[in-house]
């Protein structure tokens, strides 16, 4: 380990875990506070790091008044294969501590695009684990440089423009850049201009985490375009700058037309503000990670949940310079759970020069309505707020559907006929779960033996191809004989010989059909059933067995039981508004004489 | 004699001719046969009956036939002049309402031959008909 001085340049080689090696070099002033904190002012000397240097800001601070300069010799340079580590990360168990404090002050300003205070060459490494750099000139992280940032604050300490410029151009080089954990905070508060984050390439950085906190800053991609980059947990909540995203270039070609590269500001602290950096086009979106925990009423995870949401059309959909956001975004899926991760789009922006369109995809309260359904649980909904830092964890409690009769959905799906209200409801629920499109209510509801089909037309078809089908507004169920009550404001139709027992109410009126059963008949009796008080025959048989059964649509009937060997019997006004079973006792007719 | 005919729509029981009729066989039993035909069961019943129960010693309770004139049924005379004898305990269900109805333009005289006996003697298969037995039962009253 060593620092050496030569001709106004201090060169670090080997490994240094602090700055003590600077002591005694030409132009270096050391100020000590207590026994553990020293400030090393290297004056106007340039610092070239060729080994591994760590600056713990809780112990050391480096001050440089070296003038900014052009590549390759800026004020501080991290050369190829060298490493500058700012801050120290301490991990104990699950606890992580990053150091705090200012590691470097680089005081001299320079040309925004040509000069630099801090320069990391290709194959050089800059690491940050809890430190602040106060600087007046730009930082250049060259393409091919390694940049690992878990906690770094960049403060523009003088009244001039500056930028932190990440110049990775290829996937190999963007893979060398990671800004995670606490990420990078950019604070241009010492200047009358923004502290800018600049990228120059069009290849995305590791997209699962690219974390920035803007205090007074903007993301301003280079005019050559920008990558389809996800800025995770983009903290602009306290950004006193006038804008968060200064678009410049659509992503390529110096043009204005959308080329697919869409900057993605995710989990933002507040809605983004936009401005144009130049006359070129820019496109971005704001998104939010929502992690639903799908549970039943007992708190157990559910894994067979269907979900659906469609975003909000606020009348501001965009179709501009090949960027088209006019279509709804639908979030849907089946058999999800017990956790469900959704990345919802909050907003699109498309602009060129000062023409700018902003398409909010949420309600005014920053929400989108999500609905959930499973076979065994009721439809439930939640409207997560999609603005705010970090992922949103939302527990969704799905209450048990008390109307389900058969809890085994496979059994229900295997039904070949739906001859009861219970089977009808269960199968309709299973269908809805499998084909869920955000309905606020089940297709039909059930109360006991009664189905309320809302406004659906209902067809009961004895020879239907499947047990249940929904086409348009028509539900077709297969049943030779349906037992139960159905109500709809649509129409109820019996097809291919299907019959029903119960009360049907549709747009025409109410039809009640009950089962009339006569037991104890003498065989070969003639039975005739008439609408009560009329001669309108509803059912009958010439030669009965000992039991007679008929489906009756009248609320009351007259029944004639006639046999030559037995006395004529007529039962008047039998109540057939519900199923009726009558035991019949026929007296021998002792007075009949066979002619 | 021929059986009575029935018109369910008009609730008429028509005796086909003058002469003697057995209420049990040619009217009541004929009605029961008529019900079985077509959709005649839809009409109100024309009769109900009681009696015929065996009480032992070869005797049965005398049969009674009540025509349901309360439902509108009437027994209509034939289109002929002459005497009609109806043998058997034939009564109207509603005594206050008429049971028989003349056919306009004809004079038919009706004589009901009813029995005052509570029981009748059971006949064998080669014995008297019910009507004959009923007529026989009238003899003591005539002596």
XYZ file of C-alpha atoms in Angstrom:
738
model
C 0.000 0.000 0.000
C 1.249 3.380 -0.835
C 0.567 6.808 -2.023
C 3.207 8.567 -4.031
C 3.559 12.032 -5.351
C 5.031 13.096 -8.658
C 4.568 16.316 -10.553
C 1.252 17.339 -9.030
C -0.163 13.826 -9.227
C -0.699 11.547 -6.273
C -0.866 7.895 -7.258
C -2.345 5.215 -5.055
C -1.266 1.623 -5.544
C -1.725 -1.590 -3.615
C -4.453 -1.685 -0.999
C -5.293 1.148 1.345
C -8.142 0.963 3.796
C -7.748 4.548 4.821
C -6.056 7.733 3.686
C -3.203 7.722 6.161
C -0.735 7.032 3.390
C -1.288 10.542 2.121
C 0.374 12.010 5.140
C 3.536 13.837 4.330
C 3.061 14.011 0.581
C 3.628 17.276 -1.194
C 0.589 19.504 -1.023
C -1.233 17.303 1.468
C -2.641 18.803 4.645
C -3.948 16.559 7.362
C -6.379 17.755 9.996
C -7.085 15.391 12.844
C -10.079 15.435 15.150
C -9.715 13.326 18.212
C -7.859 10.163 17.550
C -10.059 8.676 14.868
C -11.050 11.251 12.321
C -8.731 12.885 9.811
C -9.326 15.175 6.913
C -6.862 14.869 4.066
C -6.715 17.907 1.855
C -4.636 17.091 -1.192
C -4.798 20.637 -2.505
C -4.631 20.941 -6.245
C -2.993 17.566 -6.688
C -4.650 15.117 -9.032
C -5.360 11.718 -7.506
C -4.935 8.596 -9.587
C -6.108 5.391 -7.977
C -4.387 2.364 -9.423
C -4.852 -0.054 -6.523
C -7.665 -0.542 -4.041
C -8.573 2.414 -1.906
C -11.278 2.507 0.727
C -12.478 5.735 2.321
C -14.577 5.271 5.415
C -16.346 8.611 5.821
C -16.751 8.005 9.520
C -12.933 8.102 9.816
C -11.554 9.976 6.835
C -12.470 12.645 4.361
C -10.624 13.548 1.179
C -10.641 17.122 -0.088
C -9.361 18.009 -3.506
C -9.080 21.413 -5.095
C -7.671 19.962 -8.288
C -9.152 21.550 -11.350
C -11.504 19.528 -13.421
C -10.027 18.383 -16.657
C -10.796 16.296 -19.650
C -10.506 12.553 -19.888
C -8.300 10.771 -18.973
C -6.925 13.008 -16.241
C -9.713 14.488 -14.217
C -9.390 15.561 -10.596
C -9.759 12.042 -9.212
C -9.314 9.066 -11.508
C -9.996 5.406 -10.861
C -7.860 3.630 -13.352
C -8.513 0.314 -15.040
C -8.429 -2.616 -12.599
C -8.374 -0.222 -9.663
C -11.090 0.141 -7.062
C -12.334 3.085 -5.090
C -14.641 2.102 -2.274
C -16.553 4.809 -0.475
C -18.043 3.747 2.796
C -18.203 0.461 4.652
C -21.072 -1.983 4.783
C -21.471 -3.986 7.949
C -23.838 -6.947 8.034
C -24.803 -8.707 11.232
C -27.470 -11.280 10.703
C -30.221 -9.569 8.805
C -29.094 -6.126 9.929
C -27.136 -3.979 7.518
C -25.338 -0.809 8.423
C -23.973 1.628 5.902
C -21.562 4.267 7.045
C -22.549 7.901 6.882
C -20.586 11.023 6.251
C -18.747 12.827 3.520
C -15.995 10.769 1.969
C -14.866 13.254 -0.663
C -15.137 16.930 -1.466
C -14.083 17.805 -4.989
C -14.409 21.505 -5.146
C -13.675 22.596 -8.670
C -16.294 23.007 -11.348
C -15.869 22.419 -15.031
C -17.530 21.974 -18.333
C -20.662 19.890 -17.942
C -19.982 17.549 -20.826
C -16.203 17.739 -21.164
C -14.619 18.050 -17.736
C -14.891 15.912 -14.669
C -14.194 15.842 -10.970
C -14.398 12.075 -10.649
C -13.528 9.683 -13.405
C -13.822 5.875 -13.439
C -12.132 4.278 -16.384
C -13.287 1.185 -18.200
C -12.436 -1.804 -15.984
C -12.073 0.516 -13.037
C -14.415 0.098 -10.093
C -16.335 2.547 -7.978
C -18.151 1.135 -4.967
C -20.364 2.990 -2.512
C -21.536 1.550 0.794
C -22.546 4.617 2.698
C -20.878 7.861 1.764
C -21.400 11.355 0.429
C -19.454 13.024 -2.311
C -19.650 16.764 -2.479
C -18.464 17.953 -5.823
C -18.727 20.781 -8.258
C -17.834 19.034 -11.470
C -19.295 16.095 -13.297
C -18.636 12.437 -12.584
C -17.884 10.158 -15.505
C -18.386 6.430 -15.100
C -17.089 5.248 -18.406
C -18.462 2.399 -20.407
C -16.818 -0.745 -19.141
C -16.403 0.600 -15.631
C -17.783 -1.262 -12.672
C -20.139 0.718 -10.487
C -21.664 -0.898 -7.438
C -23.764 1.484 -5.410
C -25.757 0.552 -2.357
C -25.690 3.880 -0.618
C -24.214 7.028 -2.115
C -25.179 10.669 -1.908
C -23.985 13.102 -4.486
C -24.172 16.759 -3.522
C -23.502 19.565 -5.917
C -21.686 21.937 -3.673
C -21.255 24.897 -5.970
C -23.446 27.002 -8.154
C -22.889 25.324 -11.458
C -24.272 22.522 -13.573
C -23.134 19.028 -12.862
C -24.092 15.478 -13.668
C -23.431 11.899 -12.657
C -22.893 10.289 -16.011
C -23.118 6.544 -16.474
C -21.830 5.760 -19.894
C -22.299 1.994 -20.184
C -23.232 1.244 -23.768
C -23.463 -2.528 -24.099
C -25.207 -5.248 -22.157
C -21.838 -6.432 -20.913
C -21.117 -3.016 -19.578
C -24.548 -2.228 -18.184
C -24.302 -5.513 -16.286
C -21.332 -3.975 -14.512
C -23.561 -1.291 -13.058
C -25.826 -1.836 -10.126
C -27.557 0.769 -8.028
C -29.421 -1.121 -5.364
C -30.497 -1.047 -1.745
C -30.493 2.591 -0.667
C -29.241 3.523 -4.111
C -27.980 6.922 -5.095
C -29.210 10.240 -3.818
C -28.632 13.235 -6.037
C -28.814 16.608 -4.411
C -28.159 19.696 -6.432
C -29.157 21.934 -3.617
C -25.924 23.890 -3.642
C -26.507 24.942 -7.183
C -29.035 26.923 -9.062
C -29.187 24.025 -11.482
C -30.184 20.420 -11.183
C -27.845 17.655 -10.242
C -28.458 15.395 -13.182
C -28.310 11.686 -13.554
C -27.290 11.000 -17.098
C -27.135 7.798 -19.060
C -25.703 7.636 -22.513
C -26.455 4.100 -23.656
C -29.668 2.459 -24.714
C -29.223 -0.910 -23.032
C -31.021 -1.381 -19.766
C -29.182 -1.757 -16.532
C -30.104 -4.603 -14.199
C -33.771 -3.798 -14.106
C -34.800 -5.407 -10.872
C -33.228 -2.581 -8.927
C -31.959 0.759 -10.108
C -32.580 2.965 -7.157
C -32.402 6.726 -7.098
C -33.437 9.369 -4.682
C -33.735 12.819 -6.109
C -33.468 15.707 -3.687
C -32.796 18.286 -6.303
C -32.203 16.360 -9.449
C -33.413 15.207 -12.798
C -32.894 12.156 -14.903
C -31.712 13.560 -18.161
C -30.618 10.975 -20.680
C -28.103 11.971 -23.253
C -29.377 13.250 -26.542
C -28.450 9.942 -28.130
C -31.302 8.254 -26.287
C -31.928 6.178 -23.226
C -32.558 2.584 -22.216
C -35.884 0.981 -21.298
C -34.771 1.370 -17.748
C -36.646 0.554 -14.578
C -35.954 3.038 -11.821
C -37.030 1.105 -8.785
C -38.344 2.915 -5.728
C -37.794 6.193 -7.490
C -37.824 8.636 -4.624
C -38.808 12.039 -5.888
C -40.888 12.835 -2.855
C -38.601 15.598 -1.701
C -37.268 16.645 -5.046
C -37.314 20.414 -5.031
C -36.294 20.468 -8.639
C -38.884 21.589 -11.138
C -38.929 18.225 -12.893
C -37.897 14.644 -12.338
C -37.469 13.555 -15.939
C -36.011 15.804 -18.572
C -36.548 13.811 -21.729
C -34.034 14.038 -24.480
C -34.185 11.576 -27.305
C -36.757 8.902 -27.788
C -34.257 6.178 -27.279
C -32.340 6.310 -30.445
C -31.534 7.942 -33.660
C -31.678 11.402 -32.267
C -35.237 11.327 -33.416
C -38.597 12.056 -32.046
C -40.335 8.758 -32.739
C -40.905 6.173 -30.062
C -38.583 3.211 -30.516
C -39.789 0.996 -27.692
C -37.474 2.303 -25.023
C -39.684 3.433 -22.231
C -38.166 4.704 -19.016
C -40.068 3.061 -16.174
C -40.242 4.944 -12.894
C -41.458 2.382 -10.424
C -42.796 2.829 -6.917
C -42.477 6.573 -7.115
C -42.935 8.799 -4.131
C -45.202 11.098 -6.093
C -46.337 11.692 -9.648
C -43.472 12.627 -11.900
C -42.940 16.093 -13.253
C -41.562 16.351 -16.755
C -39.646 18.773 -18.846
C -37.834 18.673 -22.106
C -34.084 18.770 -22.213
C -34.075 19.509 -25.893
C -36.372 19.329 -28.889
C -36.296 15.581 -29.208
C -38.939 13.142 -28.103
C -39.256 11.339 -24.839
C -41.467 8.570 -23.487
C -41.825 7.069 -20.078
C -44.232 5.437 -17.704
C -44.803 5.263 -14.001
C -45.534 1.905 -12.454
C -46.137 0.342 -9.088
C -45.372 -3.078 -7.686
C -48.289 -4.471 -5.738
C -47.935 -7.725 -3.874
C -51.286 -9.200 -2.975
C -51.494 -11.814 -0.249
C -54.612 -13.814 -1.029
C -56.130 -15.354 2.049
C -59.331 -16.950 3.122
C -61.294 -15.704 6.089
C -59.188 -17.875 8.367
C -55.990 -16.298 7.147
C -54.892 -19.309 5.144
C -53.344 -18.646 1.778
C -55.462 -19.227 -1.290
C -53.846 -20.532 -4.416
C -56.721 -20.844 -6.838
C -57.818 -17.265 -7.176
C -58.727 -15.502 -10.373
C -58.180 -11.779 -10.553
C -59.055 -8.992 -12.893
C -58.559 -5.289 -13.212
C -58.719 -2.860 -16.063
C -57.128 0.513 -15.783
C -58.917 3.822 -16.006
C -59.508 5.806 -19.158
C -59.373 9.421 -18.120
C -59.826 10.629 -21.659
C -56.138 11.339 -22.031
C -54.943 8.295 -23.897
C -51.928 8.983 -26.111
C -51.280 8.267 -29.749
C -48.278 10.380 -30.549
C -45.142 9.850 -32.585
C -45.656 6.084 -32.781
C -46.394 5.768 -29.109
C -49.882 4.374 -28.609
C -51.441 4.011 -25.179
C -55.029 4.018 -26.346
C -55.728 0.413 -25.370
C -56.838 -0.528 -21.909
C -54.392 -2.435 -19.789
C -56.033 -5.502 -18.339
C -54.565 -7.324 -15.398
C -55.951 -10.812 -15.165
C -55.036 -14.350 -14.363
C -56.263 -17.563 -12.879
C -55.279 -19.865 -10.098
C -53.092 -17.217 -8.603
C -51.914 -17.106 -5.056
C -51.272 -17.252 -2.238
C -49.120 -14.311 -3.329
C -49.734 -12.356 -6.461
C -47.319 -9.769 -7.768
C -48.647 -7.146 -10.147
C -46.798 -4.253 -11.700
C -49.488 -1.749 -12.489
C -49.075 1.176 -14.811
C -49.919 4.485 -13.215
C -49.171 6.880 -15.996
C -47.683 7.293 -19.451
C -45.908 10.353 -20.738
C -45.056 11.119 -24.323
C -43.569 14.373 -25.419
C -41.484 16.186 -27.932
C -40.090 19.606 -27.337
C -42.709 21.368 -25.255
C -45.582 19.282 -26.566
C -46.347 16.759 -23.898
C -49.128 14.300 -23.171
C -49.724 12.683 -19.828
C -52.055 9.721 -19.626
C -53.064 8.859 -16.099
C -54.321 5.293 -15.859
C -55.756 5.511 -12.383
C -58.646 7.009 -10.571
C -58.206 10.454 -9.129
C -57.124 8.904 -5.862
C -54.302 7.025 -7.616
C -56.106 3.695 -7.415
C -57.146 0.925 -9.743
C -59.879 -1.464 -8.731
C -58.833 -5.109 -8.530
C -61.342 -7.893 -8.080
C -60.728 -11.461 -7.019
C -62.755 -14.615 -7.124
C -62.215 -18.251 -6.396
C -64.611 -21.116 -6.589
C -64.998 -21.339 -2.866
C -64.856 -17.639 -2.052
C -66.917 -14.608 -2.827
C -65.898 -11.879 -5.193
C -63.842 -9.379 -3.308
C -62.138 -6.198 -4.367
C -59.469 -3.810 -3.328
C -58.198 -0.528 -4.711
C -54.537 -0.200 -3.902
C -52.985 3.244 -3.976
C -50.360 3.123 -6.671
C -48.291 6.083 -5.654
C -45.732 5.639 -2.927
C -42.268 4.296 -2.376
C -41.526 0.614 -2.108
C -43.698 -2.278 -3.123
C -47.207 -2.226 -1.763
C -48.105 -5.316 0.215
C -51.860 -5.803 0.369
C -53.678 -8.578 2.161
C -56.872 -9.573 0.387
C -59.296 -11.537 2.493
C -61.664 -13.645 0.429
C -64.750 -14.597 2.380
C -66.119 -18.078 1.973
C -68.938 -18.432 -0.508
C -71.730 -19.830 1.604
C -73.819 -20.609 -1.461
C -71.495 -23.300 -2.722
C -72.959 -26.742 -2.141
C -70.221 -28.959 -3.517
C -66.830 -27.846 -2.302
C -64.930 -30.045 -4.721
C -64.701 -28.004 -7.886
C -63.536 -30.976 -9.941
C -66.731 -32.735 -9.076
C -68.718 -29.724 -10.167
C -66.834 -29.416 -13.429
C -67.586 -33.057 -14.122
C -71.335 -32.612 -13.852
C -73.035 -33.745 -17.038
C -76.365 -32.211 -16.117
C -77.412 -29.395 -13.849
C -80.763 -30.551 -12.636
C -80.889 -28.603 -9.385
C -80.416 -25.032 -8.302
C -77.457 -26.042 -6.197
C -75.679 -27.614 -9.143
C -76.589 -24.668 -11.342
C -75.075 -22.172 -8.936
C -71.957 -24.231 -8.320
C -71.284 -24.768 -12.000
C -71.918 -21.124 -12.821
C -69.493 -20.131 -10.085
C -66.861 -22.472 -11.411
C -67.363 -21.090 -14.902
C -67.048 -17.528 -13.685
C -63.908 -18.344 -11.781
C -62.374 -19.860 -14.887
C -63.489 -17.029 -17.134
C -63.326 -14.114 -14.792
C -63.448 -10.688 -16.397
C -63.970 -8.469 -13.409
C -67.626 -9.073 -12.766
C -68.815 -7.429 -9.580
C -71.302 -10.188 -8.917
C -71.622 -13.847 -9.689
C -73.507 -14.805 -12.832
C -76.363 -16.113 -10.761
C -77.135 -16.088 -7.091
C -78.908 -18.680 -5.052
C -81.221 -18.539 -2.088
C -82.090 -22.008 -1.016
C -83.639 -23.651 -4.036
C -84.099 -20.415 -5.952
C -81.745 -19.072 -8.599
C -81.687 -15.389 -9.417
C -80.247 -15.111 -12.888
C -80.398 -11.351 -13.053
C -81.002 -10.351 -16.653
C -79.629 -13.460 -18.328
C -81.753 -15.450 -20.695
C -81.875 -18.990 -19.423
C -82.174 -22.032 -21.645
C -82.709 -25.434 -20.118
C -81.808 -27.876 -22.819
C -82.208 -31.607 -22.382
C -79.672 -32.302 -25.094
C -77.232 -29.444 -24.696
C -73.665 -30.159 -25.679
C -72.329 -29.219 -22.284
C -73.654 -28.893 -18.791
C -73.120 -25.130 -18.781
C -72.488 -22.562 -21.442
C -72.564 -18.804 -21.540
C -72.973 -17.146 -24.895
C -73.674 -13.475 -24.942
C -76.528 -12.934 -22.567
C -77.714 -16.516 -22.629
C -76.884 -19.166 -20.103
C -77.630 -22.668 -21.297
C -77.709 -25.503 -18.852
C -78.241 -29.122 -19.625
C -81.026 -30.830 -17.747
C -83.788 -33.194 -18.682
C -85.744 -32.050 -15.677
C -84.684 -29.063 -13.643
C -85.926 -28.873 -10.095
C -85.855 -25.477 -8.497
C -86.936 -21.891 -8.902
C -85.411 -19.470 -11.387
C -85.977 -15.761 -11.664
C -84.702 -13.553 -14.441
C -85.726 -10.374 -16.161
C -84.765 -12.102 -19.388
C -86.449 -15.156 -20.839
C -86.553 -18.750 -19.730
C -86.762 -21.398 -22.418
C -87.156 -25.135 -22.196
C -85.576 -26.931 -25.124
C -85.519 -30.429 -26.513
C -88.008 -31.836 -24.081
C -86.560 -30.358 -20.965
C -88.979 -29.922 -18.103
C -88.791 -28.233 -14.810
C -90.295 -28.488 -11.411
C -90.482 -25.245 -9.578
C -91.320 -21.634 -10.152
C -89.932 -19.770 -13.118
C -90.264 -16.026 -13.347
C -89.113 -14.279 -16.475
C -90.100 -11.283 -18.550
C -93.388 -12.921 -19.428
C -94.472 -13.783 -15.939
C -94.317 -16.496 -13.383
C -94.801 -20.149 -14.119
C -94.920 -22.576 -11.281
C -94.551 -26.248 -11.907
C -94.973 -28.695 -9.098
C -94.957 -32.416 -8.963
C -98.291 -34.003 -8.268
C -98.032 -37.536 -7.023
C -100.948 -39.838 -6.372
C -100.163 -42.955 -4.453
C -102.208 -45.992 -3.524
C -104.084 -46.088 -6.803
C -105.830 -49.171 -7.957
C -103.994 -50.341 -10.995
C -105.606 -49.537 -14.323
C -107.476 -46.591 -12.948
C -107.992 -43.638 -15.213
C -106.524 -40.456 -13.788
C -107.235 -37.035 -15.164
C -105.910 -33.760 -13.812
C -107.640 -30.545 -14.748
C -106.849 -26.946 -14.127
C -109.057 -26.225 -11.156
C -112.585 -25.266 -12.056
C -112.067 -25.869 -15.742
C -112.168 -28.700 -18.207
C -108.599 -28.043 -19.276
C -106.745 -31.254 -18.829
C -103.191 -30.843 -17.573
C -102.176 -34.441 -17.189
C -103.652 -37.874 -17.135
C -103.349 -41.517 -17.902
C -105.812 -44.060 -19.216
C -104.559 -46.963 -17.193
C -102.489 -46.034 -14.219
C -100.165 -48.029 -12.126
C -100.419 -47.777 -8.399
C -98.681 -44.394 -8.507
C -99.290 -41.488 -10.789
C -96.899 -38.557 -11.170
C -97.254 -35.424 -13.228
C -95.619 -32.020 -13.435
C -98.254 -29.413 -12.978
C -97.995 -25.779 -13.913
C -101.263 -24.752 -12.266
C -101.498 -23.603 -8.729
C -104.489 -25.806 -8.039
C -106.103 -28.675 -9.857
C -109.097 -30.945 -9.935
C -108.270 -34.614 -9.976
C -110.543 -37.349 -11.275
C -109.778 -40.931 -10.409
C -112.051 -43.322 -12.214
C -112.278 -47.067 -12.368
C -115.287 -49.142 -13.226
C -114.785 -51.361 -10.227
C -114.365 -48.482 -7.860
C -116.398 -45.487 -7.020
C -115.818 -42.362 -9.018
C -113.622 -39.949 -7.122
C -113.003 -36.318 -7.782
C -110.692 -34.152 -5.722
C -111.287 -30.510 -6.321
C -108.931 -27.617 -5.755
C -105.843 -29.568 -4.835
C -103.046 -27.124 -4.055
C -100.244 -27.643 -6.536
C -98.410 -24.409 -5.924
C -95.811 -26.696 -4.423
C -95.118 -30.357 -4.789
C -98.112 -32.389 -3.666
C -98.439 -36.024 -2.830
C -101.894 -37.424 -2.250
C -102.603 -40.906 -0.992
C -105.681 -42.191 -2.828
C -108.110 -44.615 -1.333
C -110.619 -45.960 -3.818
C -113.759 -47.638 -2.504
C -115.086 -50.670 -4.271
C -118.079 -49.727 -6.313
C -120.566 -52.379 -5.264
C -123.225 -50.913 -7.463
C -121.579 -50.996 -10.818
C -122.915 -53.634 -13.105
C -121.010 -54.552 -16.134
C -123.560 -54.200 -18.929
C -133.398 -51.474 -22.908
C -130.551 -49.468 -24.338
C -128.371 -47.483 -22.012
C -128.955 -43.871 -21.327
C -126.796 -41.460 -23.273
C -124.796 -38.627 -21.791
C -124.164 -35.126 -22.993
C -121.416 -33.725 -20.797
C -121.445 -30.325 -22.377
C -125.123 -29.809 -21.599
C -125.262 -32.059 -18.556
C -128.038 -34.130 -20.022
C -128.745 -37.782 -19.392
C -131.107 -38.861 -22.089
C -133.271 -41.906 -21.917
C -133.261 -43.283 -25.452
C -136.844 -44.535 -25.552
C -139.939 -45.199 -23.619
C -140.021 -48.374 -21.587
C -138.355 -49.705 -18.507
C -134.861 -48.794 -17.390
C -132.706 -50.263 -14.710
C -131.204 -47.300 -12.855
C -128.207 -49.310 -11.741
C -127.283 -50.897 -15.005
C -128.594 -48.677 -17.779
C -128.101 -45.338 -16.165
C -125.455 -45.420 -13.392
C -123.223 -48.111 -14.846
C -123.679 -46.643 -18.286
C -122.429 -43.343 -16.917
C -119.340 -45.011 -15.541
C -118.663 -46.544 -18.922
C -119.234 -43.183 -20.563
C -116.655 -41.452 -18.372
C -113.971 -43.703 -19.690
C -114.617 -42.662 -23.235
C -112.787 -39.781 -24.879
C -112.228 -36.896 -22.468
C -115.530 -37.277 -20.653
C -113.804 -37.293 -17.297
C -113.581 -33.555 -17.606
C -117.287 -33.160 -16.988
C -118.826 -32.958 -13.564
C -119.775 -36.275 -12.095
C -123.332 -37.307 -12.896
C -123.833 -39.670 -10.023
C -122.704 -40.821 -6.742
C -123.862 -43.916 -5.067
C -124.123 -45.692 -1.803
C -125.182 -49.113 -0.638
C -124.394 -52.480 -2.051
C -122.513 -53.537 1.045
C -122.936 -57.143 2.063
C -124.641 -57.502 5.409
C -124.699 -61.292 5.470
C -127.285 -63.909 4.900
C -127.169 -63.239 1.216
C -128.330 -59.698 1.695
C -126.767 -56.392 0.790
C -127.575 -52.839 1.627
C -129.913 -51.553 -1.025
C -128.057 -49.415 -3.608
C -128.974 -45.791 -3.949
C -128.061 -43.628 -6.892
C -127.975 -39.896 -6.516
C -127.985 -37.907 -9.672
C -125.896 -34.784 -9.318
C -128.619 -32.347 -10.245
C -126.860 -30.011 -7.871
C -124.124 -29.825 -10.487
C -126.627 -29.287 -13.243
C -127.272 -32.786 -14.510
C -130.808 -33.552 -15.648
C -132.422 -36.707 -16.936
C -134.091 -35.931 -20.171
C -137.130 -37.795 -21.518
C -136.927 -39.472 -24.941
C -138.350 -38.077 -28.127
C -141.351 -40.333 -27.839
C -144.745 -40.481 -26.282
C -145.468 -43.141 -23.707
C -144.590 -44.489 -20.297
C -141.137 -44.769 -18.856
C -140.380 -46.846 -15.841
C -137.107 -46.340 -14.024
C -136.513 -49.094 -11.546
C -134.056 -48.566 -8.734
C -133.392 -46.104 -5.963
C -132.689 -43.080 -8.097
C -132.825 -39.779 -6.292
C -131.738 -36.256 -6.980
C -128.763 -35.082 -4.923
C -130.623 -31.831 -4.427
C -134.239 -32.671 -3.571
C -135.264 -29.089 -4.096
C -134.174 -29.048 -7.702
C -135.748 -30.843 -10.576
C -134.194 -34.025 -11.826
C -136.202 -34.831 -14.928
C -136.733 -32.773 -17.978
C -139.346 -33.256 -20.672
C -138.467 -33.190 -24.347
C -140.469 -30.534 -26.005
C -143.271 -31.834 -28.215
C -143.496 -35.250 -26.575
C -145.505 -36.619 -23.735
C -143.574 -39.166 -21.766
C -144.873 -40.326 -18.426
C -142.264 -41.309 -15.925
C -142.730 -43.764 -13.142
C -140.003 -44.254 -10.592
C -140.000 -47.597 -8.932
C -138.005 -47.331 -5.752
C -137.621 -49.756 -2.889
C -138.353 -49.083 0.717
C -136.343 -52.065 1.816
C -133.053 -51.386 3.432
C -131.597 -54.576 2.175
C -131.972 -56.659 -0.875
C -131.563 -60.329 -1.366
C -128.362 -61.233 -3.052
C -129.036 -63.057 -6.265
C -127.035 -65.730 -7.878
C -125.647 -65.496 -11.298
C -128.777 -67.247 -12.668
C -131.195 -65.290 -10.495
C -132.858 -61.896 -10.720
C -131.216 -58.808 -11.973
C -130.935 -55.951 -9.572
C -133.825 -54.221 -11.268
C -135.895 -57.340 -11.149
C -135.056 -57.771 -7.517
C -136.035 -54.197 -6.871
C -139.309 -54.665 -8.608
C -139.890 -57.819 -6.616
C -139.219 -55.909 -3.459
C -142.087 -53.607 -4.283
C -144.630 -56.408 -4.161
C -145.194 -56.378 -0.396
C -146.033 -52.746 -0.540
C -148.661 -53.397 -3.157
C -150.364 -56.183 -1.231
